[in-house]
Amino acid sequence: MREVLQLLRDGEFHSGEALGAALGVSRAAVWKRLEHLEAELGLTIHRVRGRGYRLASPLSLLDREAIAAASRSAGWDALVFDSLDSTNAEVLRRLAEGAPAPLLVLAERQESGRGRRGRSWVSPFGENLYYSLGLRLEGGAFALDGLSLSVGLAVARALQEAGVVDVGLKWPNDLLVGGRKIAGVLLELSGDPAGACQVVIGIGVNVNMLPGAAVAIDQPWTSLRERSGQLVDRTELALLLGCWLRRYLERHEREGFAALREEWESCHLWQGREVSLLAGAQRIDGIVLGVDRQGALRMDVAGQERQFSGGELSLRLRDDS
Ligand code: BT5
């Protein structure tokens, strides 16, 4: 499957004959493989009589060797899959089976990519980054407090270096550009958070997905390609993300989130804004003051400072702010 995709990824026309010759199969077998790609991976392939086949849009596939080499030098094991239910789920399964950590898992697509609270993360084939890093933590040596915020900061720095200069953070874990979501972070834990446990840091970044793509996302979103107008090399972005993640995880391990708190606030898009904090059916209105040393949201609620934390919370701008 990868072989035929490597040939088609430029988005140009390739005749059935040329594809057959390159793959060492008959034209009928080429046709079967392309049908399989469409059915299995949800890719759209245009067929034009006399010209051949081409992908509806060029693809930047992940370079497995480059990712393995960079990860090795960081001391991480790395695995890249064509398709998974969820990269977070795969890391958790492997760590539960005793796989060594840090363990990085990437996939070209996710069939059940997940967000918080059972929400889903739209993950079409070959378009975006679906990136999960699993860590084993012993005896609370590594502070989990504020970890997802430190990770958000690392993702923001990687995106800025990749040219998305106006990216910012929205508490607790969204990355937005011009009010539209470009990336999200989902941390999942197993084991005893106070003792030996595993944490998986899941990062989804919209890279080459464009509006008009056959995806249904129920909030405004954007991608690097939409911002720059150019196809982005997903491998380069994955490596960049790895560098920034290492840097921020080391800092977090050494000094805790407290050392990153001010920097995080300087990237927080909603500092000082009037917001509603939603917790299920409950709604609390207030003004964002910032975050505390544990990464909890600090809000002025009716003249009193209050702190809020927990994965079930989400923030909305008040219409009148
Ligand atoms: C998040 O959840 O933002 C965390 C997303 C983490 C995804 C990564 S991908 C690698 C790893 N493996 C996984 O299975 N997950 C992680 P949350 O704050 O709950 O946001 C989810 C909401 O974002 C959805 O309800 C949609 O409204 C929206 N959404 C879904 N897919 C999106 C996309 N591709 N781009 C922008 N918004 C999206």
Short mmCIF file of C-alpha atoms and ligand atoms in Angstrom, two decimals:
data_model
loop_
_atom_site.label_atom_id
_atom_site.label_comp_id
_atom_site.label_asym_id
_atom_site.label_seq_id
_atom_site.Cartn_x
_atom_site.Cartn_y
_atom_site.Cartn_z
CA MET A 1 0.00 0.00 0.00
CA ARG A 2 2.81 2.40 0.90
CA GLU A 3 4.57 1.68 -2.40
CA VAL A 4 1.68 2.85 -4.53
CA LEU A 5 1.14 5.86 -2.27
CA GLN A 6 4.79 6.84 -2.60
CA LEU A 7 4.26 6.94 -6.35
CA LEU A 8 1.03 8.93 -6.18
CA ARG A 9 1.84 11.30 -3.34
CA ASP A 10 2.92 14.17 -5.68
CA GLY A 11 -0.71 14.64 -6.74
CA GLU A 12 0.31 14.40 -10.43
CA PHE A 13 -1.18 12.04 -13.00
CA HIS A 14 0.39 8.57 -13.33
CA SER A 15 -0.73 6.17 -16.04
CA GLY A 16 -1.90 2.70 -15.05
CA GLU A 17 0.88 1.34 -17.21
CA ALA A 18 3.62 3.35 -15.49
CA LEU A 19 2.28 2.46 -12.04
CA GLY A 20 2.09 -1.22 -13.02
CA ALA A 21 5.67 -1.17 -14.30
CA ALA A 22 6.97 0.54 -11.15
CA LEU A 23 5.16 -1.89 -8.88
CA GLY A 24 5.80 -4.98 -11.03
CA VAL A 25 2.08 -5.81 -11.32
CA SER A 26 -0.60 -5.78 -14.02
CA ARG A 27 -2.82 -2.75 -14.74
CA ALA A 28 -5.76 -4.65 -13.31
CA ALA A 29 -3.80 -5.18 -10.08
CA VAL A 30 -2.98 -1.46 -9.97
CA TRP A 31 -6.66 -0.65 -10.28
CA LYS A 32 -7.46 -3.05 -7.43
CA ARG A 33 -4.85 -1.44 -5.17
CA LEU A 34 -6.21 2.02 -5.87
CA GLU A 35 -9.73 0.88 -5.10
CA HIS A 36 -8.40 -0.54 -1.85
CA LEU A 37 -6.75 2.81 -0.99
CA GLU A 38 -10.01 4.62 -1.53
CA ALA A 39 -12.10 2.15 0.41
CA GLU A 40 -9.66 1.57 3.27
CA LEU A 41 -8.08 4.97 3.76
CA GLY A 42 -10.78 7.31 2.56
CA LEU A 43 -8.47 8.87 -0.06
CA THR A 44 -9.97 10.34 -3.22
CA ILE A 45 -8.31 9.29 -6.46
CA HIS A 46 -9.25 10.92 -9.77
CA ARG A 47 -9.21 8.78 -12.91
CA VAL A 48 -9.02 10.50 -16.28
CA ARG A 49 -9.09 8.51 -19.48
CA GLY A 50 -5.80 8.85 -21.35
CA ARG A 51 -3.97 10.46 -18.40
CA GLY A 52 -4.25 7.92 -15.61
CA TYR A 53 -4.69 8.36 -11.89
CA ARG A 54 -3.93 11.10 -9.42
CA LEU A 55 -4.66 11.87 -5.79
CA ALA A 56 -7.19 14.65 -5.25
CA SER A 57 -4.48 16.45 -3.27
CA PRO A 58 -0.73 15.82 -2.85
CA LEU A 59 0.33 14.01 0.31
CA SER A 60 3.26 14.44 2.67
CA LEU A 61 3.82 10.96 4.07
CA LEU A 62 5.77 10.37 7.28
CA ASP A 63 9.40 9.35 6.71
CA ARG A 64 9.79 6.40 9.06
CA GLU A 65 13.59 6.22 8.89
CA ALA A 66 14.05 9.92 9.63
CA ILE A 67 11.66 9.70 12.59
CA ALA A 68 13.33 6.54 13.93
CA ALA A 69 16.80 8.10 13.62
CA ALA A 70 15.86 11.36 15.36
CA SER A 71 14.04 9.47 18.11
CA ARG A 72 16.99 7.15 18.70
CA SER A 73 19.26 10.10 19.26
CA ALA A 74 16.75 11.41 21.82
CA GLY A 75 16.66 8.02 23.54
CA TRP A 76 13.03 7.40 22.50
CA ASP A 77 11.66 4.29 20.83
CA ALA A 78 9.50 5.25 17.85
CA LEU A 79 6.82 3.47 15.83
CA VAL A 80 4.93 4.82 12.81
CA PHE A 81 1.72 3.14 11.66
CA ASP A 82 -0.45 3.54 8.57
CA SER A 83 -3.60 3.35 10.62
CA LEU A 84 -4.53 2.99 14.29
CA ASP A 85 -7.64 3.41 16.39
CA SER A 86 -5.78 6.06 18.40
CA THR A 87 -2.06 6.71 18.89
CA ASN A 88 -2.76 7.37 22.61
CA ALA A 89 -4.52 4.00 22.91
CA GLU A 90 -1.60 2.24 21.18
CA VAL A 91 0.96 3.76 23.56
CA LEU A 92 -1.13 2.79 26.60
CA ARG A 93 -1.48 -0.79 25.31
CA ARG A 94 2.24 -1.12 24.63
CA LEU A 95 3.29 0.35 27.97
CA ALA A 96 0.85 -2.01 29.72
CA GLU A 97 2.60 -4.90 27.95
CA GLY A 98 5.95 -3.68 29.31
CA ALA A 99 7.34 -1.82 26.28
CA PRO A 100 10.27 0.48 27.10
CA ALA A 101 9.62 4.21 27.46
CA PRO A 102 9.85 6.95 26.31
CA LEU A 103 7.80 5.54 23.45
CA LEU A 104 6.70 7.68 20.51
CA VAL A 105 3.84 6.50 18.32
CA LEU A 106 2.67 8.26 15.17
CA ALA A 107 0.07 7.24 12.63
CA GLU A 108 -0.93 8.37 9.17
CA ARG A 109 -4.51 8.29 10.39
CA GLN A 110 -6.66 7.45 13.39
CA GLU A 111 -9.98 5.68 13.13
CA SER A 112 -11.06 6.65 16.65
CA GLY A 113 -8.87 9.62 17.47
CA ARG A 114 -9.94 10.97 20.81
CA GLY A 115 -10.30 14.29 22.56
CA ARG A 116 -11.33 14.90 26.15
CA ARG A 117 -14.49 13.50 27.73
CA GLY A 118 -15.24 11.02 24.96
CA ARG A 119 -15.09 13.64 22.21
CA SER A 120 -13.49 12.61 18.96
CA TRP A 121 -10.49 14.01 17.10
CA VAL A 122 -10.89 14.06 13.32
CA SER A 123 -7.84 12.31 11.85
CA PRO A 124 -7.89 11.75 8.07
CA PHE A 125 -5.11 9.79 6.35
CA GLY A 126 -1.80 11.54 5.62
CA GLU A 127 -3.07 15.05 6.40
CA ASN A 128 -2.15 15.92 9.99
CA LEU A 129 0.06 14.88 12.89
CA TYR A 130 -1.27 12.29 15.31
CA TYR A 131 1.54 12.12 17.84
CA SER A 132 1.70 10.33 21.19
CA LEU A 133 4.63 10.13 23.58
CA GLY A 134 4.45 7.65 26.47
CA LEU A 135 6.49 8.14 29.64
CA ARG A 136 6.91 5.93 32.69
CA LEU A 137 7.01 7.86 35.92
CA GLU A 138 8.28 6.48 39.20
CA GLY A 139 7.25 7.68 42.61
CA GLY A 140 5.95 11.10 41.69
CA ALA A 141 9.45 12.28 40.63
CA PHE A 142 7.93 14.09 37.69
CA ALA A 143 5.23 16.61 38.52
CA LEU A 144 2.03 15.92 36.63
CA ASP A 145 0.67 19.28 37.77
CA GLY A 146 0.50 21.62 34.83
CA LEU A 147 2.09 19.05 32.52
CA SER A 148 -0.54 19.44 29.80
CA LEU A 149 0.04 23.21 29.88
CA SER A 150 3.81 22.76 29.53
CA VAL A 151 3.13 20.48 26.56
CA GLY A 152 0.81 23.11 25.02
CA LEU A 153 3.64 25.62 25.28
CA ALA A 154 6.02 23.24 23.51
CA VAL A 155 3.50 22.74 20.69
CA ALA A 156 3.03 26.52 20.41
CA ARG A 157 6.81 27.05 20.12
CA ALA A 158 7.08 24.34 17.44
CA LEU A 159 4.24 25.90 15.45
CA GLN A 160 5.79 29.36 15.79
CA GLU A 161 9.11 28.02 14.49
CA ALA A 162 7.19 26.43 11.62
CA GLY A 163 5.91 29.89 10.69
CA VAL A 164 2.58 30.11 12.54
CA VAL A 165 3.64 33.25 14.39
CA ASP A 166 0.19 34.17 15.69
CA VAL A 167 -0.63 30.87 17.40
CA GLY A 168 -1.78 31.15 21.02
CA LEU A 169 -3.07 28.99 23.84
CA LYS A 170 -6.52 28.66 25.31
CA TRP A 171 -6.75 27.10 28.75
CA PRO A 172 -6.38 24.23 29.30
CA ASN A 173 -5.12 22.60 26.12
CA ASP A 174 -6.20 24.25 22.87
CA LEU A 175 -3.98 25.97 20.33
CA LEU A 176 -5.78 28.60 18.29
CA VAL A 177 -4.97 30.86 15.37
CA GLY A 178 -7.38 33.68 14.66
CA GLY A 179 -9.97 32.05 16.91
CA ARG A 180 -9.72 28.72 15.08
CA LYS A 181 -8.35 25.49 16.51
CA ILE A 182 -5.11 24.26 14.94
CA ALA A 183 -4.01 21.74 17.59
CA GLY A 184 -5.08 20.02 20.79
CA VAL A 185 -3.41 18.10 23.61
CA LEU A 186 -4.81 15.11 25.47
CA LEU A 187 -2.95 13.61 28.44
CA GLU A 188 -4.00 10.17 29.64
CA LEU A 189 -2.74 8.37 32.72
CA SER A 190 -2.68 4.81 33.90
CA GLY A 191 -1.38 3.40 37.17
CA ASP A 192 -1.06 5.33 40.42
CA PRO A 193 -0.37 9.05 39.86
CA ALA A 194 1.35 9.21 43.27
CA GLY A 195 3.47 6.13 42.58
CA ALA A 196 4.47 4.21 39.47
CA CYS A 197 2.38 5.33 36.54
CA GLN A 198 2.39 5.84 32.79
CA VAL A 199 1.40 9.04 31.12
CA VAL A 200 0.72 9.43 27.44
CA ILE A 201 1.02 12.87 25.92
CA GLY A 202 -1.23 12.97 22.85
CA ILE A 203 -0.89 15.83 20.39
CA GLY A 204 -3.01 16.42 17.31
CA VAL A 205 -1.90 19.16 14.88
CA ASN A 206 -3.79 20.11 11.73
CA VAL A 207 -1.08 20.25 9.11
CA ASN A 208 -2.31 19.89 5.52
CA MET A 209 -6.06 19.40 6.00
CA LEU A 210 -7.98 22.07 4.10
CA PRO A 211 -11.48 23.46 4.47
CA GLY A 212 -13.66 21.63 2.04
CA ALA A 213 -12.02 18.34 3.03
CA ALA A 214 -14.73 15.81 3.77
CA VAL A 215 -14.47 16.20 7.52
CA ALA A 216 -17.08 17.25 10.02
CA ILE A 217 -15.66 19.34 12.85
CA ASP A 218 -18.18 21.17 14.97
CA GLN A 219 -16.02 24.20 15.77
CA PRO A 220 -13.91 26.61 13.69
CA TRP A 221 -10.53 25.10 12.76
CA THR A 222 -7.53 25.79 10.58
CA SER A 223 -4.27 24.11 9.52
CA LEU A 224 -0.67 25.07 8.75
CA ARG A 225 -1.33 24.63 5.05
CA GLU A 226 -4.35 26.87 5.15
CA ARG A 227 -2.21 29.56 6.82
CA SER A 228 0.79 29.30 4.49
CA GLY A 229 -0.88 28.18 1.27
CA GLN A 230 1.75 25.45 0.94
CA LEU A 231 1.93 21.72 1.51
CA VAL A 232 3.87 21.21 4.75
CA ASP A 233 6.42 18.44 5.27
CA ARG A 234 4.86 16.45 8.12
CA THR A 235 8.09 14.67 8.99
CA GLU A 236 9.94 17.96 9.48
CA LEU A 237 7.12 19.21 11.68
CA ALA A 238 7.13 15.99 13.73
CA LEU A 239 10.89 16.34 14.30
CA LEU A 240 10.52 19.99 15.27
CA LEU A 241 7.76 19.09 17.68
CA GLY A 242 10.00 16.42 19.22
CA CYS A 243 12.78 18.96 19.82
CA TRP A 244 10.51 21.47 21.54
CA LEU A 245 8.77 18.77 23.54
CA ARG A 246 12.08 17.47 24.87
CA ARG A 247 13.16 20.95 25.84
CA TYR A 248 9.93 21.74 27.71
CA LEU A 249 9.63 18.31 29.33
CA GLU A 250 13.17 18.62 30.67
CA ARG A 251 12.39 22.07 32.06
CA HIS A 252 9.11 20.80 33.54
CA GLU A 253 10.89 17.84 35.16
CA ARG A 254 13.63 20.05 36.62
CA GLU A 255 11.59 23.00 37.81
CA GLY A 256 7.91 22.10 37.50
CA PHE A 257 5.21 24.10 35.77
CA ALA A 258 5.78 26.99 38.20
CA ALA A 259 8.87 27.94 36.16
CA LEU A 260 6.83 28.09 32.95
CA ARG A 261 3.75 29.79 34.37
CA GLU A 262 4.57 33.33 33.27
CA GLU A 263 5.61 32.21 29.81
CA TRP A 264 2.37 30.26 29.50
CA GLU A 265 0.33 33.31 30.50
CA SER A 266 2.15 35.43 27.93
CA CYS A 267 0.85 33.02 25.25
CA HIS A 268 -2.65 32.81 26.72
CA LEU A 269 -5.07 34.37 24.27
CA TRP A 270 -7.80 34.94 26.83
CA GLN A 271 -5.85 36.69 29.63
CA GLY A 272 -8.07 39.39 31.09
CA ARG A 273 -11.07 38.36 29.00
CA GLU A 274 -14.62 37.83 30.25
CA VAL A 275 -15.42 34.15 30.02
CA SER A 276 -17.88 31.49 31.02
CA LEU A 277 -16.45 28.34 32.52
CA LEU A 278 -18.59 25.33 31.73
CA ALA A 279 -18.65 22.21 33.87
CA GLY A 280 -21.42 20.02 32.53
CA ALA A 281 -24.64 21.98 32.99
CA GLN A 282 -23.00 24.40 35.42
CA ARG A 283 -21.74 27.78 34.20
CA ILE A 284 -19.52 30.22 36.07
CA ASP A 285 -18.95 33.71 34.67
CA GLY A 286 -15.79 35.65 35.45
CA ILE A 287 -12.63 37.32 34.21
CA VAL A 288 -9.47 35.32 33.46
CA LEU A 289 -6.61 36.27 35.78
CA GLY A 290 -4.19 33.57 34.64
CA VAL A 291 -3.05 30.18 35.92
CA ASP A 292 -1.52 29.07 39.23
CA ARG A 293 1.62 27.02 39.89
CA GLN A 294 -0.32 23.79 39.27
CA GLY A 295 -1.84 25.00 36.01
CA ALA A 296 -5.31 25.62 37.50
CA LEU A 297 -7.26 28.50 35.96
CA ARG A 298 -7.46 31.62 38.12
CA MET A 299 -10.63 33.62 37.66
CA ASP A 300 -12.14 36.70 39.20
CA VAL A 301 -15.68 35.64 40.01
CA ALA A 302 -17.82 38.47 41.35
CA GLY A 303 -14.77 40.23 42.78
CA GLN A 304 -13.21 37.14 44.38
CA GLU A 305 -10.33 35.09 43.04
CA ARG A 306 -11.15 31.40 42.50
CA GLN A 307 -9.15 28.50 41.05
CA PHE A 308 -10.51 25.81 38.76
CA SER A 309 -8.97 22.62 37.46
CA GLY A 310 -10.11 19.35 35.96
CA GLY A 311 -10.42 17.74 32.55
CA GLU A 312 -14.17 18.21 32.42
CA LEU A 313 -13.98 22.02 32.29
CA SER A 314 -14.13 24.14 29.18
CA LEU A 315 -13.97 27.83 28.58
CA ARG A 316 -16.08 30.09 26.33
CA LEU A 317 -15.67 33.77 25.63
CA ARG A 318 -18.62 35.80 26.88
CA ASP A 319 -20.44 37.30 23.93
CA ASP A 320 -20.14 40.78 25.35
CA SER A 321 -16.37 40.64 26.05
C1 BT5 B 1 -8.44 17.92 22.31
O1 BT5 B 1 -9.62 17.49 22.86
O2 BT5 B 1 -8.25 19.00 21.79
C2 BT5 B 1 -7.35 16.88 22.33
C3 BT5 B 1 -7.05 16.32 20.97
C4 BT5 B 1 -5.91 15.33 21.02
C5 BT5 B 1 -5.76 14.56 19.74
C6 BT5 B 1 -4.52 13.71 19.76
S1 BT5 B 1 -4.16 13.07 18.19
C7 BT5 B 1 -2.96 12.03 18.86
C8 BT5 B 1 -3.52 11.50 20.16
N1 BT5 B 1 -4.30 10.31 19.95
C9 BT5 B 1 -5.60 10.49 20.24
O3 BT5 B 1 -6.50 9.62 20.13
N2 BT5 B 1 -5.80 11.77 20.64
C10 BT5 B 1 -4.54 12.50 20.69
P1 BT5 B 1 -10.88 18.44 23.12
O4 BT5 B 1 -10.46 19.69 23.82
O5 BT5 B 1 -11.88 17.56 23.78
O6 BT5 B 1 -11.37 18.83 21.68
C11 BT5 B 1 -12.15 17.98 20.89
C12 BT5 B 1 -13.02 18.87 20.00
O7 BT5 B 1 -12.19 19.52 19.02
C13 BT5 B 1 -14.06 18.10 19.20
O8 BT5 B 1 -15.25 17.95 19.94
C14 BT5 B 1 -14.24 19.00 17.98
O9 BT5 B 1 -15.09 20.08 18.28
C15 BT5 B 1 -12.86 19.58 17.78
N3 BT5 B 1 -12.06 18.81 16.79
C16 BT5 B 1 -12.11 17.50 16.47
N4 BT5 B 1 -11.19 17.20 15.56
C17 BT5 B 1 -10.53 18.36 15.28
C18 BT5 B 1 -9.47 18.71 14.41
N5 BT5 B 1 -8.84 17.81 13.65
N6 BT5 B 1 -9.09 20.01 14.39
C19 BT5 B 1 -9.69 20.95 15.16
N7 BT5 B 1 -10.69 20.68 16.00
C20 BT5 B 1 -11.10 19.39 16.06
#
